Amino acid sequence: MPPRLHLGHHNLGPEYWGIIDPLLTERGKQQCMELGRSFPYESCIDLVVTSPMRRAIYTGLAAFESFFNDRPGTNLIVHPDLQEVGQFPCDVGSTIPELLLEKERENLPIDIGLLTDDWTSKEGRYQAIRGKIQARALNMRCWLRKRPEKDIAVVSHGAFLHFLTDDWEDACKHEATSWANTEHRVYNFVEQSDEMHGNDEASMQETTFSRERRGKTGPPLNLESQRQLREIMLDGWVKQGYPVK
């Protein structure tokens, strides 16, 4: 059976967009601690996967601290496809040697074996071009769907999470996202080729409980409605100063 996904987000305000791969602010650290205390599925988590951005890595380590404390030798997996879509300095990551040095210096339980030397380039598969982002999101969904774990915690970024989930409701509520910092939502993979999700080989849908917890009482939008909403939301991102070609 495909795993259940617990998706979380950590972004920075516009005042930090000019800093390359920034660390968590003090407020960010506090939010991670609050998430760790309030997260209701802690005992279910089998794996933690994060974006390679340092703010995402440290969010995963802080919010799920007890998970790692209870499982000595377990590593957080860092996946390059979870990085943010933009090309602002804050969305450009640290190099592999820099992350290795930090891992050793801080004794971080992380596995960066999936990173390649070009992951920070914002070129090729990592370009801020819609087709490239959609392909990266599909690759990430397929990777997650094939994992043997039952419950996976995923930490990424607000804009990319809309591509990952293909869920575009309220996507301009904040800066290019509807996700609040350290907000978490729960998604399940769905059967392929249904009229709700089309032919995507790894479609996902937010659970009813997760939707209700954030005030969404109606059913999820169907595929065509999501596609129409995506175009409206992406135009809104441009007006917010967060363009995706």
PDB file of C-alpha atoms in Angstrom, residues 19-176:
ATOM      1  CA  ILE A  19      20.127  35.745   1.644  1.00  0.00           C
ATOM      2  CA  ILE A  20      21.560  32.541   0.150  1.00  0.00           C
ATOM      3  CA  ASP A  21      20.305  29.408   1.920  1.00  0.00           C
ATOM      4  CA  PRO A  22      19.455  31.125   5.215  1.00  0.00           C
ATOM      5  CA  LEU A  23      19.086  29.302   8.499  1.00  0.00           C
ATOM      6  CA  LEU A  24      15.956  29.399  10.625  1.00  0.00           C
ATOM      7  CA  THR A  25      15.216  32.622  12.432  1.00  0.00           C
ATOM      8  CA  GLU A  26      14.553  32.547  16.166  1.00  0.00           C
ATOM      9  CA  ARG A  27      10.846  32.749  15.368  1.00  0.00           C
ATOM     10  CA  GLY A  28      11.293  29.854  12.948  1.00  0.00           C
ATOM     11  CA  LYS A  29      12.939  27.732  15.645  1.00  0.00           C
ATOM     12  CA  GLN A  30      10.039  28.475  17.973  1.00  0.00           C
ATOM     13  CA  GLN A  31       7.535  27.476  15.272  1.00  0.00           C
ATOM     14  CA  CYS A  32       9.353  24.160  14.798  1.00  0.00           C
ATOM     15  CA  MET A  33       9.180  23.441  18.520  1.00  0.00           C
ATOM     16  CA  GLU A  34       5.457  24.258  18.487  1.00  0.00           C
ATOM     17  CA  LEU A  35       4.945  21.901  15.541  1.00  0.00           C
ATOM     18  CA  GLY A  36       6.805  19.147  17.359  1.00  0.00           C
ATOM     19  CA  ARG A  37       4.516  19.530  20.370  1.00  0.00           C
ATOM     20  CA  SER A  38       1.272  19.715  18.384  1.00  0.00           C
ATOM     21  CA  PHE A  39       1.895  17.191  15.605  1.00  0.00           C
ATOM     22  CA  PRO A  40      -0.624  14.381  16.237  1.00  0.00           C
ATOM     23  CA  TYR A  41       1.011  11.632  14.148  1.00  0.00           C
ATOM     24  CA  GLU A  42       4.468  11.523  15.755  1.00  0.00           C
ATOM     25  CA  SER A  43       4.192   7.862  16.749  1.00  0.00           C
ATOM     26  CA  CYS A  44       3.206   6.858  13.191  1.00  0.00           C
ATOM     27  CA  ILE A  45       6.113   8.421  11.302  1.00  0.00           C
ATOM     28  CA  ASP A  46       8.501   5.953   9.655  1.00  0.00           C
ATOM     29  CA  LEU A  47      10.616   8.370   7.605  1.00  0.00           C
ATOM     30  CA  VAL A  48      11.412  12.099   7.412  1.00  0.00           C
ATOM     31  CA  VAL A  49      12.321  13.583   4.018  1.00  0.00           C
ATOM     32  CA  THR A  50      13.174  17.238   3.451  1.00  0.00           C
ATOM     33  CA  SER A  51      14.270  19.759   0.887  1.00  0.00           C
ATOM     34  CA  PRO A  52      18.057  20.327   0.920  1.00  0.00           C
ATOM     35  CA  MET A  53      17.568  23.965   1.937  1.00  0.00           C
ATOM     36  CA  ARG A  54      18.995  24.383   5.420  1.00  0.00           C
ATOM     37  CA  ARG A  55      15.794  25.902   6.815  1.00  0.00           C
ATOM     38  CA  ALA A  56      13.922  22.758   5.717  1.00  0.00           C
ATOM     39  CA  ILE A  57      16.576  20.382   7.079  1.00  0.00           C
ATOM     40  CA  TYR A  58      16.580  22.064  10.478  1.00  0.00           C
ATOM     41  CA  THR A  59      12.776  22.184  10.496  1.00  0.00           C
ATOM     42  CA  GLY A  60      12.677  18.425   9.955  1.00  0.00           C
ATOM     43  CA  LEU A  61      15.269  17.777  12.654  1.00  0.00           C
ATOM     44  CA  ALA A  62      13.658  20.099  15.208  1.00  0.00           C
ATOM     45  CA  ALA A  63      10.003  19.255  14.611  1.00  0.00           C
ATOM     46  CA  PHE A  64      10.683  15.499  14.669  1.00  0.00           C
ATOM     47  CA  GLU A  65      13.427  15.535  17.290  1.00  0.00           C
ATOM     48  CA  SER A  66      11.797  12.772  19.335  1.00  0.00           C
ATOM     49  CA  PHE A  67      11.577  10.566  16.214  1.00  0.00           C
ATOM     50  CA  PHE A  68      15.355  10.709  15.792  1.00  0.00           C
ATOM     51  CA  ASN A  69      16.029  10.451  19.527  1.00  0.00           C
ATOM     52  CA  ASP A  70      13.964   7.260  19.703  1.00  0.00           C
ATOM     53  CA  ARG A  71      15.720   5.725  16.682  1.00  0.00           C
ATOM     54  CA  PRO A  72      19.496   6.117  17.049  1.00  0.00           C
ATOM     55  CA  GLY A  73      21.228   5.776  13.701  1.00  0.00           C
ATOM     56  CA  THR A  74      18.164   6.865  11.703  1.00  0.00           C
ATOM     57  CA  ASN A  75      18.850   9.645   9.219  1.00  0.00           C
ATOM     58  CA  LEU A  76      16.686  12.334   7.723  1.00  0.00           C
ATOM     59  CA  ILE A  77      16.764  11.932   3.913  1.00  0.00           C
ATOM     60  CA  VAL A  78      17.543  15.062   1.926  1.00  0.00           C
ATOM     61  CA  HIS A  79      15.946  15.072  -1.548  1.00  0.00           C
ATOM     62  CA  PRO A  80      16.903  17.672  -4.202  1.00  0.00           C
ATOM     63  CA  ASP A  81      13.502  17.533  -5.928  1.00  0.00           C
ATOM     64  CA  LEU A  82      11.858  19.057  -2.841  1.00  0.00           C
ATOM     65  CA  GLN A  83      13.704  22.372  -3.229  1.00  0.00           C
ATOM     66  CA  GLU A  84      11.743  25.563  -3.833  1.00  0.00           C
ATOM     67  CA  VAL A  85      10.783  26.659  -7.344  1.00  0.00           C
ATOM     68  CA  GLY A  86      12.163  30.212  -7.318  1.00  0.00           C
ATOM     69  CA  GLN A  87      15.518  31.699  -8.192  1.00  0.00           C
ATOM     70  CA  PHE A  88      15.752  34.176  -5.336  1.00  0.00           C
ATOM     71  CA  PRO A  89      19.016  33.864  -3.361  1.00  0.00           C
ATOM     72  CA  CYS A  90      17.104  32.330  -0.433  1.00  0.00           C
ATOM     73  CA  ASP A  91      16.015  29.501  -2.758  1.00  0.00           C
ATOM     74  CA  VAL A  92      19.591  28.646  -3.789  1.00  0.00           C
ATOM     75  CA  GLY A  93      21.074  25.935  -1.629  1.00  0.00           C
ATOM     76  CA  SER A  94      24.472  25.125  -0.194  1.00  0.00           C
ATOM     77  CA  THR A  95      26.920  22.903  -2.069  1.00  0.00           C
ATOM     78  CA  ILE A  96      27.521  19.281  -1.155  1.00  0.00           C
ATOM     79  CA  PRO A  97      30.917  20.045   0.480  1.00  0.00           C
ATOM     80  CA  GLU A  98      29.297  22.825   2.528  1.00  0.00           C
ATOM     81  CA  LEU A  99      26.498  20.539   3.701  1.00  0.00           C
ATOM     82  CA  LEU A 100      28.961  17.738   4.487  1.00  0.00           C
ATOM     83  CA  LEU A 101      31.033  20.132   6.573  1.00  0.00           C
ATOM     84  CA  GLU A 102      27.951  21.303   8.458  1.00  0.00           C
ATOM     85  CA  LYS A 103      26.777  17.721   8.947  1.00  0.00           C
ATOM     86  CA  GLU A 104      30.091  16.776  10.538  1.00  0.00           C
ATOM     87  CA  ARG A 105      30.426  19.981  12.552  1.00  0.00           C
ATOM     88  CA  GLU A 106      26.894  19.834  13.970  1.00  0.00           C
ATOM     89  CA  ASN A 107      26.675  16.009  14.059  1.00  0.00           C
ATOM     90  CA  LEU A 108      23.477  16.105  12.016  1.00  0.00           C
ATOM     91  CA  PRO A 109      21.638  12.794  11.370  1.00  0.00           C
ATOM     92  CA  ILE A 110      21.092  13.490   7.675  1.00  0.00           C
ATOM     93  CA  ASP A 111      21.650  11.517   4.473  1.00  0.00           C
ATOM     94  CA  ILE A 112      22.579  13.727   1.492  1.00  0.00           C
ATOM     95  CA  GLY A 113      23.432  10.851  -0.836  1.00  0.00           C
ATOM     96  CA  LEU A 114      20.713  11.831  -3.336  1.00  0.00           C
ATOM     97  CA  LEU A 115      22.227  15.253  -3.989  1.00  0.00           C
ATOM     98  CA  THR A 116      24.156  15.869  -7.195  1.00  0.00           C
ATOM     99  CA  ASP A 117      26.637  18.639  -7.889  1.00  0.00           C
ATOM    100  CA  ASP A 118      24.117  20.568 -10.016  1.00  0.00           C
ATOM    101  CA  TRP A 119      21.314  20.654  -7.454  1.00  0.00           C
ATOM    102  CA  THR A 120      22.041  24.312  -6.620  1.00  0.00           C
ATOM    103  CA  SER A 121      22.268  25.440 -10.265  1.00  0.00           C
ATOM    104  CA  LYS A 122      18.606  26.357 -10.866  1.00  0.00           C
ATOM    105  CA  GLU A 123      19.216  25.001 -14.359  1.00  0.00           C
ATOM    106  CA  GLY A 124      18.009  21.872 -16.145  1.00  0.00           C
ATOM    107  CA  ARG A 125      15.482  19.988 -14.019  1.00  0.00           C
ATOM    108  CA  TYR A 126      15.657  22.715 -11.361  1.00  0.00           C
ATOM    109  CA  GLN A 127      14.701  25.662 -13.591  1.00  0.00           C
ATOM    110  CA  ALA A 128      11.777  27.865 -12.562  1.00  0.00           C
ATOM    111  CA  ILE A 129       9.871  26.845 -15.688  1.00  0.00           C
ATOM    112  CA  ARG A 130       6.445  25.320 -15.276  1.00  0.00           C
ATOM    113  CA  GLY A 131       7.134  22.183 -17.305  1.00  0.00           C
ATOM    114  CA  LYS A 132      10.371  21.508 -15.415  1.00  0.00           C
ATOM    115  CA  ILE A 133       8.709  22.058 -12.045  1.00  0.00           C
ATOM    116  CA  GLN A 134       5.793  19.802 -12.930  1.00  0.00           C
ATOM    117  CA  ALA A 135       8.185  17.065 -14.063  1.00  0.00           C
ATOM    118  CA  ARG A 136      10.172  17.394 -10.847  1.00  0.00           C
ATOM    119  CA  ALA A 137       6.992  17.246  -8.784  1.00  0.00           C
ATOM    120  CA  LEU A 138       5.841  14.105 -10.611  1.00  0.00           C
ATOM    121  CA  ASN A 139       9.232  12.490 -10.057  1.00  0.00           C
ATOM    122  CA  MET A 140       8.986  13.305  -6.353  1.00  0.00           C
ATOM    123  CA  ARG A 141       5.474  11.878  -6.086  1.00  0.00           C
ATOM    124  CA  CYS A 142       6.578   8.651  -7.798  1.00  0.00           C
ATOM    125  CA  TRP A 143       9.586   8.359  -5.493  1.00  0.00           C
ATOM    126  CA  LEU A 144       7.388   8.801  -2.427  1.00  0.00           C
ATOM    127  CA  ARG A 145       4.709   6.418  -3.685  1.00  0.00           C
ATOM    128  CA  LYS A 146       7.260   3.627  -4.128  1.00  0.00           C
ATOM    129  CA  ARG A 147       8.698   3.960  -0.624  1.00  0.00           C
ATOM    130  CA  PRO A 148       8.038   0.976   1.683  1.00  0.00           C
ATOM    131  CA  GLU A 149       7.202   3.121   4.729  1.00  0.00           C
ATOM    132  CA  LYS A 150       3.577   3.582   5.834  1.00  0.00           C
ATOM    133  CA  ASP A 151       3.803   7.197   7.052  1.00  0.00           C
ATOM    134  CA  ILE A 152       6.290   9.732   5.694  1.00  0.00           C
ATOM    135  CA  ALA A 153       6.849  13.280   6.942  1.00  0.00           C
ATOM    136  CA  VAL A 154       7.877  15.627   4.126  1.00  0.00           C
ATOM    137  CA  VAL A 155       9.239  19.152   4.664  1.00  0.00           C
ATOM    138  CA  SER A 156       9.382  21.384   1.604  1.00  0.00           C
ATOM    139  CA  HIS A 157       8.381  24.925   0.576  1.00  0.00           C
ATOM    140  CA  GLY A 158       5.111  26.717  -0.031  1.00  0.00           C
ATOM    141  CA  ALA A 159       5.239  27.225  -3.780  1.00  0.00           C
ATOM    142  CA  PHE A 160       6.615  23.776  -4.594  1.00  0.00           C
ATOM    143  CA  LEU A 161       4.025  22.071  -2.395  1.00  0.00           C
ATOM    144  CA  HIS A 162       1.287  23.302  -4.739  1.00  0.00           C
ATOM    145  CA  PHE A 163       3.052  21.577  -7.627  1.00  0.00           C
ATOM    146  CA  LEU A 164       3.748  18.470  -5.551  1.00  0.00           C
ATOM    147  CA  THR A 165       0.124  18.048  -4.459  1.00  0.00           C
ATOM    148  CA  ASP A 166      -1.429  19.650  -7.555  1.00  0.00           C
ATOM    149  CA  ASP A 167      -3.709  21.396  -5.087  1.00  0.00           C
ATOM    150  CA  TRP A 168      -4.155  25.093  -5.913  1.00  0.00           C
ATOM    151  CA  GLU A 169      -6.814  26.298  -3.508  1.00  0.00           C
ATOM    152  CA  ASP A 170      -5.958  29.706  -1.999  1.00  0.00           C
ATOM    153  CA  ALA A 171      -2.468  29.584  -3.546  1.00  0.00           C
ATOM    154  CA  CYS A 172      -2.077  33.387  -3.312  1.00  0.00           C
ATOM    155  CA  LYS A 173      -3.143  33.636   0.324  1.00  0.00           C
ATOM    156  CA  HIS A 174       0.480  34.218   1.388  1.00  0.00           C
ATOM    157  CA  GLU A 175       3.534  34.909  -0.806  1.00  0.00           C
ATOM    158  CA  ALA A 176       2.945  32.393  -3.623  1.00  0.00           C
TER     159      ALA A 176
END
